[in-house]
Amino acid sequence: MVHIHSVLAKIGPKDKKFGVKARINGTLNITLNLVKQNLQNHRLVLPCLQLLRVYSANSVNSVSLGKNGVVELMFKIIGPFSKKNSGLMKVALDTLAALLKSKTNARRAVDRGYVQVLLTIYVDWHRHDNRHRNMLIRKGILQSLKSVTNIKLGRKAFIDANGMKILYNTSQECLAVRTLDPLVNTSSLIMRKCFPKNRLPLPTIKSSFHFQLPVIPVTGPVAQLYSLPPEVDDVVDESDDNDDIDLEAENETENEDDLDQNLKNYDLISKEPKPLVFEGKVRGPIVVPTAGEEASGNSANLRKGVTVKEGLSPKGDESDKKRPFMDLAKEGIKDNDRTLQQQLGDQNRTVSSVHGLNNDIVKALDRITLQNIPSQTASGFTAGMKKDYSLPLTVVSCTKACPHMATCGNVLFEGRTVQLGKLCCTGVETEDDEEDTESTSSVEQASVEVSDGTTLHDSDLYIEIVKNTKSVPEYSEVAYPDYFGHIPPPFKEPILERPYGVQRTKIAQDIERLIHQNDIIDRVVYDLDNPNYTIPEEGDTLKFNSKFESGNLRKVIQIRKNEYDLILNSDINSNHYHQWFYFEVSGMRPGVAYRFNIINCEKSNSQFNYGMQPLMYSVQEALNARPWWTRVGTDICYYKNHFSRSSVAAGGQKGKSYYTITFTINFPHKDDVCYFAYHYPYTYSTLQMHLQKLESAHNPQQIYFRKDVLCETLSGNSCPLVTITAMPESNYYEHICQFRNRPYVFLSARVHPGETNASWVMKGTLEYLMSNNPTAQSLRECYIFKIVPMLNPDGVINGNHRCSLSGEDLNRQWQSPNPDLHPTIYHAKGLLQYLAAVKRLPLVYCDYHGHSRKKNVFMYGCSIKETVWHTSDNATSCDVVEDAGYKTLPKILSHIAPAFCMSSCSFVVEKSKESTARVVVWREIGVQRSYTMESTLCGCDQGKYKGLQIGTRELEEMGAKFCVGLLRLKRLTSPLEYNMPSSLLDLENDLIESSCKVTSPTTYVLDEDEPRFLEEVDYSAESNDELDVELAENVGDYEPSAQEEVLSDSESSRTYLP
């Protein structure tokens, strides 16, 4: 019998049906009875236990064996420390761990008090195994505890038996020996699983701020939010017993374009993109031309066009009150008329030539105008933009305390009071005058190096613009970094190397909160929900604030002397989307390590786990000639915590947890004022300031620049629409024709407020287009650019992460935008539809985004063939014929832009993304080259910037390189216009192709495309963890979703089409 069982124990694991066959043939009880009858015969019991371990891999067998007393039998074999029979003990523990994965057996073990027994045995082995020769036995005990705590009763029994303190103490004693890491990791996993679920310390998970919508949606999350009775506790579900927790198979709504597992249900062929045909009736909103009929060159018509404008101009005074600039009321309409007369006058031959020319421009470009926008408003804007703000900016406006700013709250604004950051008013540490002078000049020099043209930042203009920026909380403060401005630091910032075991250490400190509760201060030091909270007076307590544009911080709780839990505010009219943060900290002491924990994040992973650092702006540093955001923080990690998410905010799923971003910071100065942000902030007021500075600085004889209002947002802010192209050389017919026949390029950005990097890329694009660079001039001569630089102004202003004030993701509303709830999308789509209707379909549409879980810059495009290739079971039978021109621009960018990565691009159209801008513009409008360009929030892992975190300089460079790519695209698509020899064109194309190392028609990358961590424990696991003993040592810091597991298998074995 010994030999038979030994043979069966060896061949059993090789047969997946072995357990079923054993049960059918009635051999389970034979082996079990042999063990019962021969407990003292270790030579016979050992192979029988090995066979029972194989049997127990089948869940039905486990239940059957459990009914026959196998669990009780195992506890007769395992026991306290002994130098004898350690091999038998190890096999018995492995068998027990497999048996306890059955909930029935786990309940039986809990009912008989075996959780306490296992803990007692573990402590005994821990104390006596001084030389660590029996680590496998100790780990086997932990594996049994891990299995039994998969059920709620097991977790309760573990807590009642003081298991948290036992495992915490033993694991801390094991930290000194690296070979014992598997024990520490498994102990951490058990403790985290058993840590009691807490509710977020909030009265409601809905945003602290509320905005009354003009229309309440009938269905969807916003409708559910409004229909909830006020007495419902939406923070956590009482019915959630945490017993059946998912294994992180989360379907994240990550930025714009991640592969959806429902692709195979997608009807692709029937939805082939078709150019919009104008047949009198056009589906959806159409923008009606307002500039009269097609220009015919008749001078009477030209004069009529001017007369119309002049006739409307007196109404500009009425619209001045609505304009977002304080100077508009001071600008007379006469100035506008005088400017027009200067442009249209016939004082000499040159100006006479321009007379007909500019009116033709008005006829050609003003035809593409906006719906529901009073013409007097546009006229008023034209008048208002004439004020010159191009005064030279001294980057460091003061290097000492600024007494003249002490009254800024009363003097700068006669109406609404707006205050600047406190440090500028109260004084700072300063250096000697000579040092200050030197630093000032050095920063000015640095500023010149960063920007070739006039700087776009003007602090006084920024304050002027902020006055008319409308926010739901009615912010009255201005964040110092936004007022003072940011220049890129003169040094590179490498991706942070992750220290071994940092996450484990952080989690151990969290567990200490439960074990040593008397050490916890638990004091609220900032609370948006309770305006009457008392600000602590103690000198060693930090003070927080986020009541300024784009700020987001809801509540701060002091946990220990130098540790704070931070809670972010939900997007307005929403109960989730917590990721973007921007807040102020003051009252710090240098040389002290402060730990910040942002405890209500929702994404299952983050680049904070892969070297990304948060950003900090020190006012003291800025006043000492270093006005820049810098990457800071050590011991950074992102992990699942013990705060429970309500099913109301988790799509109906119960048992989900929030995630924590934690980092440690040492402040350089005493009593400084510092600002922290998820990424480089870029506010709505900053955009308006930049646009106004660009307009005032450009050469109107060379550059056609016009800023219109696309529409008003829900809260009454204007959504700017920018038009940029080159002025024609003259009013000759051929020049006017070339001007009017230029293809359009339509660009948009910042539909998701938390993706501030998209605005920095857009800033690079705008600056390049308005520059005096000869290439930029060629580009303007090639295209007419229609640009919506901020599609979601309200979300940006109010510190949202993803939504507008409607509580909805605007990038999921492009199919059927509601003019009342999604005005910016409604009008942007209408403008695109109008362009298509008048046969001026854009050559390229690109929507700028940011990506929180990938590195580099890359694009998502649209291709029927590649989508079919991904979804078809028989890819070789795909005979879809398609122009491959959609790949040209990404390939060009991979050749010229160092941050761009072609291998991260994808051209698959997913079912879950059918209502995004990229897909709708491709399918409904008919733009073949319709893209989303994603920029990393972290850094690059290839090319020139490999190993570096991305900064504003690199992001702006990407925006400029995108423009250069468009010019090269024009050369490739229109070689005759450039008189390029075909051989030269082929050579350039070959260079682009050779530089793109692409191995497949599409190179889709998984949501989590990072390598696994060196740390051995799966910190994201909660319960129902079915990992084998051998695998537990090698699991990374996060558990892949079910979708990722499936895809990763297919990725490794995929055969790519040529």
CSV table of C-alpha atoms in Angstrom, one decimal, residues 695-937:
chain,number,residue,atom,x,y,z
A,695,GLU,CA,-3.3,87.4,-29.6
A,696,SER,CA,-1.6,90.6,-28.5
A,697,ALA,CA,1.8,89.5,-29.5
A,698,HIS,CA,1.1,88.1,-33.0
A,699,ASN,CA,1.8,89.8,-36.3
A,700,PRO,CA,-1.7,90.3,-38.0
A,701,GLN,CA,0.0,90.9,-41.4
A,702,GLN,CA,1.5,87.4,-41.3
A,703,ILE,CA,-0.8,85.3,-39.0
A,704,TYR,CA,-4.6,85.1,-39.0
A,705,PHE,CA,-5.6,84.5,-35.4
A,706,ARG,CA,-9.1,84.7,-34.1
A,707,LYS,CA,-10.6,83.7,-30.8
A,708,ASP,CA,-14.3,83.0,-30.7
A,709,VAL,CA,-16.6,81.7,-28.0
A,710,LEU,CA,-17.7,78.2,-29.0
A,711,CYS,CA,-20.5,78.3,-26.4
A,712,GLU,CA,-21.1,79.0,-22.8
A,713,THR,CA,-20.7,76.2,-20.3
A,714,LEU,CA,-23.3,75.2,-17.7
A,715,SER,CA,-21.9,77.7,-15.1
A,716,GLY,CA,-21.6,80.5,-17.7
A,717,ASN,CA,-17.9,80.3,-18.6
A,718,SER,CA,-16.9,80.8,-22.2
A,719,CYS,CA,-15.4,77.9,-24.1
A,720,PRO,CA,-12.8,79.4,-26.4
A,721,LEU,CA,-12.5,78.4,-30.1
A,722,VAL,CA,-9.2,79.4,-31.8
A,723,THR,CA,-8.7,79.7,-35.5
A,724,ILE,CA,-5.1,80.0,-36.8
A,725,THR,CA,-3.7,80.1,-40.4
A,726,ALA,CA,-1.5,82.3,-42.5
A,727,MET,CA,-2.7,85.5,-44.1
A,728,PRO,CA,-2.6,85.2,-47.9
A,729,GLU,CA,0.3,86.9,-49.7
A,730,SER,CA,-2.0,89.3,-51.4
A,731,ASN,CA,-5.6,89.7,-52.7
A,732,TYR,CA,-4.8,88.1,-56.0
A,733,TYR,CA,-7.2,85.4,-57.1
A,734,GLU,CA,-4.7,82.5,-56.8
A,735,HIS,CA,-3.6,83.5,-53.3
A,736,ILE,CA,-7.2,83.9,-52.1
A,737,CYS,CA,-8.0,80.5,-53.7
A,738,GLN,CA,-5.1,78.9,-52.0
A,739,PHE,CA,-6.1,80.5,-48.7
A,740,ARG,CA,-9.7,79.3,-49.0
A,741,ASN,CA,-8.9,75.8,-50.1
A,742,ARG,CA,-6.5,75.0,-47.3
A,743,PRO,CA,-7.5,71.8,-45.5
A,744,TYR,CA,-8.7,72.0,-42.0
A,745,VAL,CA,-7.1,70.4,-38.9
A,746,PHE,CA,-9.3,70.2,-35.9
A,747,LEU,CA,-7.7,69.9,-32.5
A,748,SER,CA,-9.2,69.6,-29.0
A,749,ALA,CA,-7.9,69.0,-25.5
A,750,ARG,CA,-8.8,68.8,-21.8
A,751,VAL,CA,-12.1,67.0,-22.0
A,752,HIS,CA,-10.9,65.3,-18.8
A,753,PRO,CA,-10.0,68.0,-16.2
A,754,GLY,CA,-7.5,65.8,-14.3
A,755,GLU,CA,-5.4,65.3,-17.5
A,756,THR,CA,-3.5,68.6,-17.2
A,757,ASN,CA,-0.7,67.3,-19.3
A,758,ALA,CA,-3.0,67.6,-22.3
A,759,SER,CA,-3.2,71.3,-21.8
A,760,TRP,CA,0.6,71.6,-21.7
A,761,VAL,CA,0.8,69.7,-25.0
A,762,MET,CA,-1.8,72.1,-26.4
A,763,LYS,CA,0.2,75.0,-25.1
A,764,GLY,CA,3.2,73.7,-27.1
A,765,THR,CA,1.0,73.4,-30.2
A,766,LEU,CA,-0.5,76.9,-29.9
A,767,GLU,CA,2.9,78.6,-29.2
A,768,TYR,CA,4.5,76.8,-32.2
A,769,LEU,CA,1.6,77.7,-34.5
A,770,MET,CA,2.0,81.4,-33.5
A,771,SER,CA,5.8,81.5,-33.7
A,772,ASN,CA,7.9,83.1,-36.3
A,773,ASN,CA,9.6,79.8,-37.1
A,774,PRO,CA,9.8,79.3,-40.9
A,775,THR,CA,8.4,75.8,-40.5
A,776,ALA,CA,5.5,77.2,-38.5
A,777,GLN,CA,4.8,79.7,-41.3
A,778,SER,CA,4.8,76.9,-43.8
A,779,LEU,CA,2.4,75.0,-41.6
A,780,ARG,CA,0.1,77.9,-41.4
A,781,GLU,CA,0.2,78.2,-45.2
A,782,CYS,CA,-0.8,74.6,-45.5
A,783,TYR,CA,-3.7,74.3,-43.0
A,784,ILE,CA,-6.5,76.2,-41.3
A,785,PHE,CA,-6.4,75.2,-37.6
A,786,LYS,CA,-9.6,75.0,-35.6
A,787,ILE,CA,-8.7,74.5,-32.0
A,788,VAL,CA,-10.8,74.0,-28.9
A,789,PRO,CA,-8.1,74.0,-26.2
A,790,MET,CA,-10.3,73.2,-23.3
A,791,LEU,CA,-13.5,71.2,-23.9
A,792,ASN,CA,-14.4,71.0,-20.2
A,793,PRO,CA,-13.8,74.5,-18.6
A,794,ASP,CA,-16.2,73.9,-15.7
A,795,GLY,CA,-14.6,70.6,-14.7
A,796,VAL,CA,-11.1,72.3,-14.8
A,797,ILE,CA,-12.2,75.3,-12.7
A,798,ASN,CA,-13.9,73.2,-10.0
A,799,GLY,CA,-11.1,70.7,-9.5
A,800,ASN,CA,-13.0,67.7,-11.1
A,801,HIS,CA,-11.0,64.7,-12.3
A,802,ARG,CA,-13.1,63.4,-15.2
A,803,CYS,CA,-16.6,64.9,-15.4
A,804,SER,CA,-18.2,68.2,-16.2
A,805,LEU,CA,-20.8,69.8,-13.9
A,806,SER,CA,-23.4,67.4,-15.4
A,807,GLY,CA,-21.6,64.6,-13.5
A,808,GLU,CA,-20.9,62.8,-16.7
A,809,ASP,CA,-17.7,62.0,-18.7
A,810,LEU,CA,-18.0,64.3,-21.7
A,811,ASN,CA,-15.9,62.0,-23.8
A,812,ARG,CA,-18.7,59.5,-23.7
A,813,GLN,CA,-21.4,61.9,-25.0
A,814,TRP,CA,-20.3,62.5,-28.6
A,815,GLN,CA,-22.9,60.2,-30.1
A,816,SER,CA,-25.9,62.2,-28.7
A,817,PRO,CA,-24.8,65.3,-26.9
A,818,ASN,CA,-27.4,67.2,-25.0
A,819,PRO,CA,-27.2,70.9,-25.7
A,820,ASP,CA,-28.3,71.7,-22.2
A,821,LEU,CA,-26.0,69.3,-20.4
A,822,HIS,CA,-23.1,69.0,-22.7
A,823,PRO,CA,-22.9,72.3,-24.6
A,824,THR,CA,-19.2,72.1,-25.5
A,825,ILE,CA,-19.5,68.7,-27.0
A,826,TYR,CA,-22.8,69.6,-28.8
A,827,HIS,CA,-21.2,72.7,-30.4
A,828,ALA,CA,-17.9,71.1,-31.2
A,829,LYS,CA,-19.6,68.3,-33.0
A,830,GLY,CA,-21.9,70.7,-34.7
A,831,LEU,CA,-18.9,72.6,-36.0
A,832,LEU,CA,-17.4,69.4,-37.3
A,833,GLN,CA,-20.7,68.5,-38.9
A,834,TYR,CA,-20.9,71.9,-40.6
A,835,LEU,CA,-17.4,71.5,-42.0
A,836,ALA,CA,-18.4,68.1,-43.4
A,837,ALA,CA,-21.6,69.6,-44.8
A,838,VAL,CA,-19.8,72.3,-46.8
A,839,LYS,CA,-17.3,69.8,-48.1
A,840,ARG,CA,-14.5,71.0,-45.9
A,841,LEU,CA,-13.9,67.8,-43.9
A,842,PRO,CA,-10.8,68.1,-41.7
A,843,LEU,CA,-7.8,66.2,-42.8
A,844,VAL,CA,-6.9,65.4,-39.2
A,845,TYR,CA,-8.8,65.4,-35.9
A,846,CYS,CA,-6.8,64.9,-32.7
A,847,ASP,CA,-8.0,65.0,-29.1
A,848,TYR,CA,-5.3,65.5,-26.6
A,849,HIS,CA,-5.5,63.3,-23.4
A,850,GLY,CA,-3.3,62.1,-20.6
A,851,HIS,CA,-2.8,58.5,-19.4
A,852,SER,CA,-2.3,57.5,-15.8
A,853,ARG,CA,-1.1,54.0,-16.2
A,854,LYS,CA,1.3,54.0,-19.2
A,855,LYS,CA,4.5,55.7,-20.1
A,856,ASN,CA,5.5,57.7,-23.2
A,857,VAL,CA,3.2,59.5,-25.6
A,858,PHE,CA,1.2,57.5,-28.1
A,859,MET,CA,-1.9,57.5,-30.2
A,860,TYR,CA,-5.2,55.7,-30.6
A,861,GLY,CA,-6.7,55.7,-34.1
A,862,CYS,CA,-9.4,54.0,-36.0
A,863,SER,CA,-9.1,51.1,-38.4
A,864,ILE,CA,-11.8,48.6,-39.5
A,865,LYS,CA,-9.2,46.1,-40.7
A,866,GLU,CA,-7.3,46.0,-37.4
A,867,THR,CA,-10.4,45.8,-35.4
A,868,VAL,CA,-11.7,42.9,-37.4
A,869,TRP,CA,-8.2,41.3,-37.2
A,870,HIS,CA,-8.4,41.5,-33.4
A,871,THR,CA,-12.0,40.3,-33.1
A,872,SER,CA,-12.1,37.7,-35.9
A,873,ASP,CA,-11.5,34.1,-35.0
A,874,ASN,CA,-9.9,33.5,-38.4
A,875,ALA,CA,-7.8,36.6,-39.0
A,876,THR,CA,-6.3,35.3,-42.2
A,877,SER,CA,-9.8,35.4,-43.8
A,878,CYS,CA,-10.1,39.1,-43.2
A,879,ASP,CA,-10.4,40.6,-46.7
A,880,VAL,CA,-11.3,44.2,-45.7
A,881,VAL,CA,-9.6,46.7,-48.0
A,882,GLU,CA,-8.6,49.9,-46.2
A,883,ASP,CA,-6.3,52.8,-46.9
A,884,ALA,CA,-3.4,52.6,-44.4
A,885,GLY,CA,-3.1,56.4,-44.3
A,886,TYR,CA,-4.3,56.4,-40.7
A,887,LYS,CA,-0.9,55.2,-39.6
A,888,THR,CA,1.1,57.8,-41.4
A,889,LEU,CA,1.0,60.5,-38.8
A,890,PRO,CA,1.8,58.3,-35.8
A,891,LYS,CA,4.8,56.9,-37.8
A,892,ILE,CA,6.0,60.4,-38.5
A,893,LEU,CA,5.7,61.3,-34.9
A,894,SER,CA,7.6,58.3,-33.8
A,895,HIS,CA,10.4,59.4,-36.1
A,896,ILE,CA,10.6,63.1,-35.0
A,897,ALA,CA,9.2,63.2,-31.4
A,898,PRO,CA,11.5,61.7,-28.8
A,899,ALA,CA,8.7,61.0,-26.3
A,900,PHE,CA,6.5,59.3,-28.8
A,901,CYS,CA,6.3,55.5,-28.8
A,902,MET,CA,4.8,53.8,-31.9
A,903,SER,CA,4.6,50.4,-30.2
A,904,SER,CA,2.1,51.7,-27.7
A,905,CYS,CA,-0.3,52.9,-30.4
A,906,SER,CA,-3.5,51.1,-31.2
A,907,PHE,CA,-6.0,51.4,-34.0
A,908,VAL,CA,-8.7,49.1,-32.7
A,909,VAL,CA,-12.2,50.5,-32.3
A,910,GLU,CA,-13.7,49.1,-29.1
A,911,LYS,CA,-17.4,48.8,-28.4
A,912,SER,CA,-17.0,50.6,-25.1
A,913,LYS,CA,-15.4,53.6,-26.9
A,914,GLU,CA,-18.1,54.1,-29.6
A,915,SER,CA,-19.3,57.3,-28.0
A,916,THR,CA,-15.9,58.9,-27.7
A,917,ALA,CA,-14.7,61.9,-29.8
A,918,ARG,CA,-12.2,59.8,-31.8
A,919,VAL,CA,-14.7,57.1,-32.9
A,920,VAL,CA,-17.6,59.4,-33.5
A,921,VAL,CA,-15.5,61.8,-35.6
A,922,TRP,CA,-14.2,58.9,-37.6
A,923,ARG,CA,-17.5,57.1,-38.1
A,924,GLU,CA,-20.1,59.8,-38.2
A,925,ILE,CA,-18.1,62.8,-39.5
A,926,GLY,CA,-16.0,60.7,-41.8
A,927,VAL,CA,-12.5,61.8,-40.8
A,928,GLN,CA,-10.1,58.9,-41.5
A,929,ARG,CA,-7.2,60.4,-39.5
A,930,SER,CA,-9.1,60.7,-36.2
A,931,TYR,CA,-6.9,60.2,-33.2
A,932,THR,CA,-6.6,60.5,-29.5
A,933,MET,CA,-3.1,61.4,-28.4
A,934,GLU,CA,-2.3,60.2,-24.9
A,935,SER,CA,0.6,61.7,-22.9
A,936,THR,CA,2.0,59.9,-19.9
A,937,LEU,CA,1.6,61.5,-16.5
